[in-house]
């Protein structure tokens, strides 16, 4: 209840009481007036006047008739009558009645009577006796008038009485109403007071409850709670604070907080902060949430605390409420956790390093094994030996793929080259991958089908290497888990957009539903009979999934156990705007063998590796020199011209990168010759370092003859100037590789027979006929296929020869052909 | 204290006029009173009343204008004089107006039987010769109908009634 309402209440009460007091007084005075009659009883006086008149009449009659001889009785009666009239005329009421017209007549009559009779009465007996009859008559006459006066007086009095009663009753009604009002008001006030009182009581109760709850909370808080005033005096100190700081509550209360719980080295800072806050109101720690500082125990021990301070107001005075927690344990635990984490990270790094080193160390001997195998002329072995060799080859390849898998997994995130976007022929890539796995598929009795459902799969932009690996992994898996069945690849551009969907399905063993969730996890080999038959690291799908996601695509799997599986791969591969890179076209089947004239230098400290590479290059038709280290290489190049150099990176003395750097400094024309790095370092970071140097390309050991040829084709094609010729020459090699030496010989024999026929025919011709031209054209095609470049050129000349130039050509032709 | 004076007055009255004339008698007291000398009732003429201890009252009345001085014998003295033993005074006026006055009214400082008004004797016309006057101004309670009715004028006789 506000102060204003209280004032209002008191005012209203005052007004009410005053009004009632006033009314009460009026009533009292009215009652007083009633009880203390201000004048005599008028009715009585009036009736008495009548009676006195009658008495006087009677006395007059008696006197006339001699009953009153000395007239004393009459005189006495007259005196009494006189007295009565005077009483009437002298009373206060007379003023009232004398104004009444009815009464005035009577009064006037009485006055007239008195005026005439009194002198007679007061006169001598004789005179009175003589006048008595007349007096009696006059009294007789007076009686009705007195009667009228009396009646008028009664009426007036009754009227006045009524008025007084009405006034009193009005006052009483007012008083009653006022008292009733006051009572109502008091009741209302009482009700209000009760309500206020009850509210106060409730508030007090709530306050008490809150207070006790707060106290319980404070007492049972696990955190130390301190309430400190702005002078730094401790105002409250809970149980936890006693435990933490070692002071009892009694000791702490009223103590200086800075002296008691702030360590020596922080005290100055604390006081400054406090002073600054009091001066400027700027807060640093107050209200800043959790802060870690040091605390001081009673024992003098300094320990770490976490605290939060908030500013509060108690009874208009500012206080700091601090919650503190001893975090010695937490910090210890934190340190332990951090140490454990660091240790784990170190272990992880060591593992990664180990993998990198292992890859190099394993790939080098594998290079030797697989390279040697590739160079073996298997025709010279018997069947048993071939089987053994094949077994070595398969095992070696498998070992290599395992090493690659592990390395892939550890290096996927960092493998920039694999995620590098290039323009490439998707259809070609699909074709190539399918063909490369055809043999594997057939070995397990599987048919391998490739279906392209869209036309615009030719030249696309994307991470070719990653996609290639995904396809190899998925197809490899499909083949591995299918026997005597069908594996199909379908590629389709979705809705003409960027997304290309590639579906790899098989009719193999399938995957049980409970395993579907795990197939993309790392090192998972589903425990089936087939899985045990088919060795693997269990990384293939995990790597594939990571690669697909790295390309911004998705990989989904569906399967029915015993029916087969379907892997759906969706990758954004937009149609490329420019022509695909030349190098991406090159496949083993179309690779051109190089001119025999090119000279290559192979630099490697490992004798076996050097020997293998040399053999491969020789096989590709190059002349080869060798160097065992960087210095030897530099010496070679500074003395002789080379067309290409193959540099091992890891070499004692100076490594491949430094060697190349020095080669570039040599004062020879061919110092900028193409350089190919050869390394067993499969880690991408190494690749990046290598490509930073001026290497043109990079080969990872173990090197395959096909890769060598591909590199040569892309590197040497640019500066030979004899591309067409060398290509035709390579065509012969291709023919042999494809159809065998016997077929080649056979075809060559046929070709030479036909060529001889044409030769004879032409020799006899004076002019070049269309038939002859046609035959020359046909043979030039055969020459191209069989790699007879010189013959091809001559046949082309014949075919396109002008008729008039024939004689000259004929003469030249047959002269030179004789030499051929 | 008044005893010698009363005796003196009695002696005087007896010596003055042996039989009091009926016309001169202004007040007769009868009823429960002591036996008066040589009669059935106590009778007083004006002189006899004046021999009784006099009391005066100055007061206003509703029948008069202005303050009046009345002198007379107090009712208490009168009752003592006549040896009244009753409880009620039956007072009757010349016109036979009658009223009962409880003897408890007859106290010192109470009503008197006035025989003068402002020093002059009162004629019958002036509500005389005797008028019972209460000291209206002294006590509020006297200003009421009850006491006004007891203020009998033209007092003629008194009967003391002994009520059981």
Short mmCIF file of N, CA and C in Angstrom, two decimals, chain A residues 271-406:
data_model
loop_
_atom_site.label_atom_id
_atom_site.label_comp_id
_atom_site.label_asym_id
_atom_site.label_seq_id
_atom_site.Cartn_x
_atom_site.Cartn_y
_atom_site.Cartn_z
N UNK A 271 44.21 -5.17 -5.86
CA UNK A 271 43.85 -3.89 -5.25
C UNK A 271 43.66 -2.82 -6.32
N UNK A 272 44.54 -2.85 -7.30
CA UNK A 272 44.43 -1.86 -8.39
C UNK A 272 43.11 -2.04 -9.13
N UNK A 273 42.79 -3.29 -9.39
CA UNK A 273 41.54 -3.59 -10.12
C UNK A 273 40.34 -3.11 -9.34
N UNK A 274 40.39 -3.33 -8.03
CA UNK A 274 39.29 -2.94 -7.15
C UNK A 274 39.16 -1.41 -7.15
N UNK A 275 40.31 -0.74 -7.02
CA UNK A 275 40.32 0.73 -6.98
C UNK A 275 39.80 1.28 -8.29
N UNK A 276 40.24 0.66 -9.39
CA UNK A 276 39.80 1.13 -10.70
C UNK A 276 38.30 0.97 -10.85
N UNK A 277 37.81 -0.17 -10.36
CA UNK A 277 36.36 -0.40 -10.47
C UNK A 277 35.59 0.64 -9.67
N UNK A 278 36.07 0.91 -8.46
CA UNK A 278 35.35 1.85 -7.61
C UNK A 278 35.39 3.26 -8.20
N UNK A 279 36.52 3.60 -8.83
CA UNK A 279 36.66 4.94 -9.40
C UNK A 279 35.88 5.10 -10.69
N UNK A 280 36.11 4.14 -11.60
CA UNK A 280 35.58 4.33 -12.95
C UNK A 280 34.41 3.42 -13.26
N UNK A 281 34.20 2.41 -12.42
CA UNK A 281 33.12 1.46 -12.70
C UNK A 281 33.48 0.49 -13.81
N UNK A 282 34.74 0.56 -14.27
CA UNK A 282 35.14 -0.36 -15.36
C UNK A 282 35.39 -1.74 -14.79
N UNK A 283 34.86 -2.72 -15.46
CA UNK A 283 35.00 -4.08 -14.96
C UNK A 283 35.96 -4.86 -15.84
N UNK A 284 36.73 -5.70 -15.21
CA UNK A 284 37.62 -6.55 -15.98
C UNK A 284 37.26 -8.00 -15.73
N UNK A 285 37.22 -8.33 -14.46
CA UNK A 285 36.92 -9.71 -14.08
C UNK A 285 35.46 -9.83 -13.69
N UNK A 286 34.93 -8.78 -13.07
CA UNK A 286 33.53 -8.81 -12.62
C UNK A 286 32.62 -9.00 -13.82
N UNK A 287 31.77 -10.02 -13.73
CA UNK A 287 30.79 -10.26 -14.79
C UNK A 287 31.42 -10.79 -16.07
N UNK A 288 32.70 -11.17 -16.02
CA UNK A 288 33.37 -11.62 -17.25
C UNK A 288 33.24 -13.13 -17.44
N UNK A 289 32.42 -13.76 -16.59
CA UNK A 289 32.28 -15.22 -16.72
C UNK A 289 33.40 -15.91 -15.96
N UNK A 290 33.75 -17.11 -16.41
CA UNK A 290 34.75 -17.87 -15.66
C UNK A 290 36.15 -17.38 -15.96
N UNK A 291 36.88 -17.19 -14.90
CA UNK A 291 38.25 -16.71 -15.05
C UNK A 291 39.14 -17.63 -14.23
N UNK A 292 40.31 -17.90 -14.76
CA UNK A 292 41.24 -18.75 -14.01
C UNK A 292 42.31 -17.89 -13.37
N UNK A 293 42.42 -18.02 -12.06
CA UNK A 293 43.42 -17.26 -11.32
C UNK A 293 44.02 -18.17 -10.26
N UNK A 294 44.86 -17.57 -9.42
CA UNK A 294 45.42 -18.34 -8.33
C UNK A 294 44.75 -17.95 -7.03
N UNK A 295 44.63 -18.90 -6.12
CA UNK A 295 44.05 -18.63 -4.82
C UNK A 295 45.07 -18.99 -3.74
N UNK A 296 44.78 -18.51 -2.53
CA UNK A 296 45.70 -18.74 -1.42
C UNK A 296 44.95 -19.42 -0.29
N UNK A 297 45.51 -20.53 0.19
CA UNK A 297 44.88 -21.21 1.32
C UNK A 297 45.45 -20.63 2.61
N UNK A 298 44.77 -20.96 3.72
CA UNK A 298 45.23 -20.50 5.02
C UNK A 298 46.65 -21.02 5.28
N UNK A 299 46.90 -22.22 4.77
CA UNK A 299 48.21 -22.85 4.97
C UNK A 299 49.30 -22.15 4.16
N UNK A 300 48.92 -21.20 3.31
CA UNK A 300 49.92 -20.50 2.50
C UNK A 300 50.09 -21.13 1.13
N UNK A 301 49.40 -22.23 0.92
CA UNK A 301 49.52 -22.92 -0.38
C UNK A 301 48.79 -22.13 -1.46
N UNK A 302 49.45 -21.93 -2.57
CA UNK A 302 48.81 -21.25 -3.70
C UNK A 302 48.28 -22.33 -4.65
N UNK A 303 47.08 -22.17 -5.09
CA UNK A 303 46.48 -23.21 -5.93
C UNK A 303 45.62 -22.54 -7.01
N UNK A 304 45.41 -23.24 -8.11
CA UNK A 304 44.64 -22.64 -9.19
C UNK A 304 43.14 -22.66 -8.88
N UNK A 305 42.48 -21.55 -9.17
CA UNK A 305 41.02 -21.49 -9.00
C UNK A 305 40.37 -21.01 -10.28
N UNK A 306 39.15 -21.46 -10.43
CA UNK A 306 38.32 -20.92 -11.49
C UNK A 306 37.24 -20.13 -10.77
N UNK A 307 37.04 -18.89 -11.16
CA UNK A 307 36.04 -18.12 -10.43
C UNK A 307 35.23 -17.24 -11.35
N UNK A 308 34.05 -16.93 -10.85
CA UNK A 308 33.25 -15.94 -11.55
C UNK A 308 32.73 -14.98 -10.51
N UNK A 309 32.80 -13.70 -10.83
CA UNK A 309 32.37 -12.68 -9.88
C UNK A 309 31.23 -11.91 -10.51
N UNK A 310 30.19 -11.72 -9.72
CA UNK A 310 29.11 -10.88 -10.23
C UNK A 310 28.84 -9.79 -9.22
N UNK A 311 28.34 -8.70 -9.74
CA UNK A 311 28.05 -7.56 -8.88
C UNK A 311 26.59 -7.62 -8.51
N UNK A 312 26.33 -7.43 -7.23
CA UNK A 312 24.94 -7.48 -6.79
C UNK A 312 24.70 -6.31 -5.84
N UNK A 313 23.46 -6.14 -5.46
CA UNK A 313 23.14 -5.02 -4.58
C UNK A 313 22.36 -5.56 -3.40
N UNK A 314 22.81 -5.28 -2.19
CA UNK A 314 22.11 -5.71 -0.99
C UNK A 314 21.84 -4.47 -0.16
N UNK A 315 20.54 -4.21 0.06
CA UNK A 315 20.13 -3.03 0.83
C UNK A 315 20.78 -1.76 0.29
N UNK A 316 20.81 -1.65 -1.04
CA UNK A 316 21.35 -0.44 -1.66
C UNK A 316 22.87 -0.38 -1.63
N UNK A 317 23.50 -1.44 -1.13
CA UNK A 317 24.96 -1.42 -1.08
C UNK A 317 25.49 -2.44 -2.07
N UNK A 318 26.52 -2.05 -2.82
CA UNK A 318 27.03 -2.98 -3.83
C UNK A 318 27.92 -4.03 -3.18
N UNK A 319 27.74 -5.26 -3.60
CA UNK A 319 28.59 -6.34 -3.08
C UNK A 319 29.03 -7.21 -4.26
N UNK A 320 30.15 -7.86 -4.06
CA UNK A 320 30.65 -8.79 -5.07
C UNK A 320 30.32 -10.20 -4.59
N UNK A 321 29.71 -10.97 -5.47
CA UNK A 321 29.44 -12.37 -5.14
C UNK A 321 30.38 -13.21 -6.00
N UNK A 322 31.24 -13.96 -5.34
CA UNK A 322 32.22 -14.76 -6.09
C UNK A 322 31.97 -16.24 -5.89
N UNK A 323 32.01 -16.95 -6.99
CA UNK A 323 31.96 -18.41 -6.95
C UNK A 323 33.34 -18.91 -7.34
N UNK A 324 33.94 -19.69 -6.48
CA UNK A 324 35.29 -20.17 -6.75
C UNK A 324 35.34 -21.68 -6.69
N UNK A 325 36.21 -22.24 -7.51
CA UNK A 325 36.36 -23.69 -7.50
C UNK A 325 37.86 -24.01 -7.55
N UNK A 326 38.23 -24.94 -6.72
CA UNK A 326 39.61 -25.40 -6.72
C UNK A 326 39.79 -26.30 -7.94
N UNK A 327 40.61 -25.88 -8.89
CA UNK A 327 40.73 -26.66 -10.12
C UNK A 327 42.07 -27.36 -10.24
N UNK A 328 42.71 -27.58 -9.10
CA UNK A 328 44.00 -28.28 -9.12
C UNK A 328 43.85 -29.62 -9.86
N UNK A 329 42.83 -30.37 -9.47
CA UNK A 329 42.60 -31.68 -10.08
C UNK A 329 42.34 -31.56 -11.58
N UNK A 330 41.45 -30.62 -11.93
CA UNK A 330 41.08 -30.43 -13.32
C UNK A 330 42.32 -30.15 -14.17
N UNK A 331 43.16 -29.25 -13.62
CA UNK A 331 44.35 -28.88 -14.40
C UNK A 331 45.27 -30.08 -14.57
N UNK A 332 45.36 -30.86 -13.50
CA UNK A 332 46.21 -32.07 -13.60
C UNK A 332 45.66 -32.99 -14.69
N UNK A 333 44.34 -33.20 -14.61
CA UNK A 333 43.70 -34.08 -15.59
C UNK A 333 43.89 -33.53 -16.99
N UNK A 334 43.71 -32.22 -17.10
CA UNK A 334 43.86 -31.57 -18.40
C UNK A 334 45.26 -31.81 -18.96
N UNK A 335 46.25 -31.64 -18.08
CA UNK A 335 47.63 -31.83 -18.51
C UNK A 335 47.85 -33.26 -18.97
N UNK A 336 47.24 -34.18 -18.21
CA UNK A 336 47.40 -35.59 -18.58
C UNK A 336 46.77 -35.86 -19.94
N UNK A 337 45.60 -35.29 -20.10
CA UNK A 337 44.90 -35.51 -21.38
C UNK A 337 45.71 -34.92 -22.53
N UNK A 338 46.25 -33.71 -22.27
CA UNK A 338 47.02 -33.06 -23.32
C UNK A 338 48.25 -33.90 -23.69
N UNK A 339 48.90 -34.40 -22.63
CA UNK A 339 50.09 -35.22 -22.85
C UNK A 339 49.72 -36.47 -23.67
N UNK A 340 48.59 -37.05 -23.27
CA UNK A 340 48.15 -38.26 -23.97
C UNK A 340 47.86 -37.94 -25.44
N UNK A 341 47.24 -36.76 -25.64
CA UNK A 341 46.91 -36.38 -27.02
C UNK A 341 48.19 -36.17 -27.83
N UNK A 342 49.14 -35.44 -27.21
CA UNK A 342 50.40 -35.18 -27.92
C UNK A 342 51.08 -36.49 -28.28
N UNK A 343 51.05 -37.41 -27.30
CA UNK A 343 51.69 -38.71 -27.52
C UNK A 343 51.01 -39.42 -28.69
N UNK A 344 49.70 -39.35 -28.67
CA UNK A 344 48.95 -40.02 -29.74
C UNK A 344 49.26 -39.39 -31.08
N UNK A 345 49.36 -38.06 -31.07
CA UNK A 345 49.67 -37.39 -32.34
C UNK A 345 51.06 -37.76 -32.83
N UNK A 346 51.99 -37.84 -31.86
CA UNK A 346 53.35 -38.26 -32.24
C UNK A 346 53.32 -39.64 -32.85
N UNK A 347 52.56 -40.52 -32.18
CA UNK A 347 52.46 -41.89 -32.67
C UNK A 347 51.89 -41.92 -34.09
N UNK A 348 50.88 -41.08 -34.28
CA UNK A 348 50.24 -41.02 -35.60
C UNK A 348 51.24 -40.57 -36.66
N UNK A 349 52.03 -39.56 -36.27
CA UNK A 349 53.01 -39.03 -37.22
C UNK A 349 54.08 -40.10 -37.51
N UNK A 350 54.47 -40.78 -36.44
CA UNK A 350 55.49 -41.82 -36.61
C UNK A 350 54.97 -42.91 -37.55
N UNK A 351 53.68 -43.21 -37.37
CA UNK A 351 53.07 -44.24 -38.23
C UNK A 351 53.09 -43.78 -39.68
N UNK A 352 52.71 -42.51 -39.85
CA UNK A 352 52.66 -41.97 -41.20
C UNK A 352 54.05 -41.97 -41.84
N UNK A 353 55.02 -41.55 -41.01
CA UNK A 353 56.40 -41.53 -41.52
C UNK A 353 56.86 -42.93 -41.88
N UNK A 354 56.49 -43.86 -40.99
CA UNK A 354 56.88 -45.25 -41.21
C UNK A 354 56.30 -45.75 -42.54
N UNK A 355 55.03 -45.39 -42.75
CA UNK A 355 54.38 -45.82 -43.99
C UNK A 355 55.11 -45.27 -45.21
N UNK A 356 55.48 -44.00 -45.12
CA UNK A 356 56.17 -43.38 -46.25
C UNK A 356 57.49 -44.08 -46.53
N UNK A 357 58.23 -44.28 -45.45
CA UNK A 357 59.54 -44.94 -45.61
C UNK A 357 59.34 -46.35 -46.15
N UNK A 358 58.36 -47.04 -45.54
CA UNK A 358 58.09 -48.41 -45.95
C UNK A 358 57.76 -48.48 -47.43
N UNK A 359 56.96 -47.49 -47.86
CA UNK A 359 56.56 -47.51 -49.26
C UNK A 359 57.78 -47.46 -50.15
N UNK A 360 58.71 -46.59 -49.80
CA UNK A 360 59.92 -46.48 -50.60
C UNK A 360 60.72 -47.77 -50.54
N UNK A 361 60.85 -48.24 -49.32
CA UNK A 361 61.68 -49.42 -49.13
C UNK A 361 61.06 -50.65 -49.78
N UNK A 362 59.74 -50.72 -49.86
CA UNK A 362 59.08 -51.88 -50.43
C UNK A 362 58.96 -51.74 -51.94
N UNK A 363 58.77 -50.53 -52.38
CA UNK A 363 58.58 -50.34 -53.81
C UNK A 363 59.87 -50.58 -54.59
N UNK A 364 61.00 -50.25 -53.98
CA UNK A 364 62.26 -50.42 -54.69
C UNK A 364 62.52 -51.90 -55.05
N UNK A 365 62.44 -52.78 -54.03
CA UNK A 365 62.62 -54.20 -54.42
C UNK A 365 61.49 -54.72 -55.31
N UNK A 366 60.26 -54.17 -55.08
CA UNK A 366 59.16 -54.61 -55.94
C UNK A 366 59.42 -54.22 -57.39
N UNK A 367 60.02 -53.04 -57.54
CA UNK A 367 60.37 -52.57 -58.87
C UNK A 367 61.29 -53.56 -59.55
N UNK A 368 62.23 -54.03 -58.72
CA UNK A 368 63.17 -54.99 -59.26
C UNK A 368 62.46 -56.27 -59.69
N UNK A 369 61.58 -56.76 -58.85
CA UNK A 369 60.89 -58.02 -59.13
C UNK A 369 59.99 -57.88 -60.34
N UNK A 370 59.12 -56.87 -60.28
CA UNK A 370 58.12 -56.74 -61.34
C UNK A 370 58.75 -56.32 -62.66
N UNK A 371 59.77 -55.44 -62.57
CA UNK A 371 60.47 -55.01 -63.79
C UNK A 371 61.17 -56.17 -64.45
N UNK A 372 61.84 -56.97 -63.63
CA UNK A 372 62.54 -58.12 -64.17
C UNK A 372 61.58 -59.07 -64.83
N UNK A 373 60.45 -59.28 -64.17
CA UNK A 373 59.44 -60.18 -64.71
C UNK A 373 58.96 -59.70 -66.07
N UNK A 374 58.74 -58.36 -66.15
CA UNK A 374 58.23 -57.81 -67.38
C UNK A 374 59.21 -58.00 -68.53
N UNK A 375 60.49 -58.02 -68.17
CA UNK A 375 61.51 -58.10 -69.22
C UNK A 375 61.81 -59.53 -69.64
N UNK A 376 61.33 -60.46 -68.78
CA UNK A 376 61.63 -61.87 -69.13
C UNK A 376 60.90 -62.26 -70.42
N UNK A 377 61.59 -62.94 -71.26
CA UNK A 377 60.95 -63.44 -72.47
C UNK A 377 60.33 -64.78 -72.11
N UNK A 378 59.02 -64.72 -71.87
CA UNK A 378 58.36 -65.88 -71.29
C UNK A 378 58.25 -67.04 -72.27
N UNK A 379 58.40 -66.73 -73.54
CA UNK A 379 58.26 -67.78 -74.55
C UNK A 379 59.31 -68.88 -74.37
N UNK A 380 60.40 -68.46 -73.72
CA UNK A 380 61.50 -69.40 -73.62
C UNK A 380 61.33 -70.37 -72.46
N UNK A 381 60.28 -70.20 -71.68
CA UNK A 381 60.10 -71.09 -70.52
C UNK A 381 59.06 -72.15 -70.83
N UNK A 382 59.20 -73.25 -70.08
CA UNK A 382 58.16 -74.28 -70.27
C UNK A 382 56.93 -73.91 -69.44
N UNK A 383 55.87 -74.67 -69.56
CA UNK A 383 54.59 -74.33 -68.93
C UNK A 383 54.68 -74.20 -67.42
N UNK A 384 55.38 -75.13 -66.82
CA UNK A 384 55.49 -75.09 -65.36
C UNK A 384 56.18 -73.81 -64.91
N UNK A 385 57.25 -73.48 -65.61
CA UNK A 385 57.99 -72.27 -65.27
C UNK A 385 57.11 -71.03 -65.48
N UNK A 386 56.35 -71.09 -66.59
CA UNK A 386 55.45 -69.96 -66.86
C UNK A 386 54.46 -69.78 -65.72
N UNK A 387 53.92 -70.91 -65.22
CA UNK A 387 52.96 -70.82 -64.11
C UNK A 387 53.60 -70.20 -62.88
N UNK A 388 54.85 -70.65 -62.62
CA UNK A 388 55.55 -70.11 -61.46
C UNK A 388 55.79 -68.60 -61.62
N UNK A 389 56.22 -68.27 -62.87
CA UNK A 389 56.47 -66.85 -63.14
C UNK A 389 55.18 -66.04 -62.97
N UNK A 390 54.13 -66.64 -63.48
CA UNK A 390 52.83 -65.96 -63.36
C UNK A 390 52.44 -65.76 -61.90
N UNK A 391 52.73 -66.82 -61.13
CA UNK A 391 52.42 -66.75 -59.71
C UNK A 391 53.22 -65.63 -59.04
N UNK A 392 54.51 -65.54 -59.42
CA UNK A 392 55.35 -64.46 -58.86
C UNK A 392 54.76 -63.11 -59.26
N UNK A 393 54.38 -63.02 -60.54
CA UNK A 393 53.85 -61.76 -61.07
C UNK A 393 52.58 -61.34 -60.34
N UNK A 394 51.66 -62.32 -60.18
CA UNK A 394 50.39 -62.01 -59.51
C UNK A 394 50.63 -61.57 -58.07
N UNK A 395 51.50 -62.35 -57.38
CA UNK A 395 51.78 -62.01 -55.98
C UNK A 395 52.41 -60.64 -55.87
N UNK A 396 53.33 -60.36 -56.77
CA UNK A 396 54.01 -59.06 -56.75
C UNK A 396 53.03 -57.93 -56.96
N UNK A 397 52.17 -58.11 -57.97
CA UNK A 397 51.17 -57.07 -58.25
C UNK A 397 50.28 -56.85 -57.04
N UNK A 398 49.89 -57.98 -56.41
CA UNK A 398 49.00 -57.89 -55.25
C UNK A 398 49.69 -57.13 -54.11
N UNK A 399 50.95 -57.52 -53.89
CA UNK A 399 51.72 -56.85 -52.86
C UNK A 399 51.79 -55.36 -53.14
N UNK A 400 52.02 -55.03 -54.39
CA UNK A 400 52.12 -53.63 -54.78
C UNK A 400 50.79 -52.90 -54.54
N UNK A 401 49.71 -53.61 -54.88
CA UNK A 401 48.41 -52.94 -54.71
C UNK A 401 48.12 -52.74 -53.23
N UNK A 402 48.55 -53.68 -52.37
CA UNK A 402 48.36 -53.49 -50.93
C UNK A 402 49.13 -52.30 -50.44
N UNK A 403 50.37 -52.24 -50.86
CA UNK A 403 51.20 -51.09 -50.45
C UNK A 403 50.54 -49.80 -50.92
N UNK A 404 50.06 -49.82 -52.12
CA UNK A 404 49.41 -48.62 -52.67
C UNK A 404 48.15 -48.26 -51.88
N UNK A 405 47.39 -49.29 -51.53
CA UNK A 405 46.16 -49.05 -50.76
C UNK A 405 46.47 -48.32 -49.45
N UNK A 406 47.42 -48.87 -48.72
CA UNK A 406 47.75 -48.29 -47.42
C UNK A 406 48.23 -46.86 -47.60
#
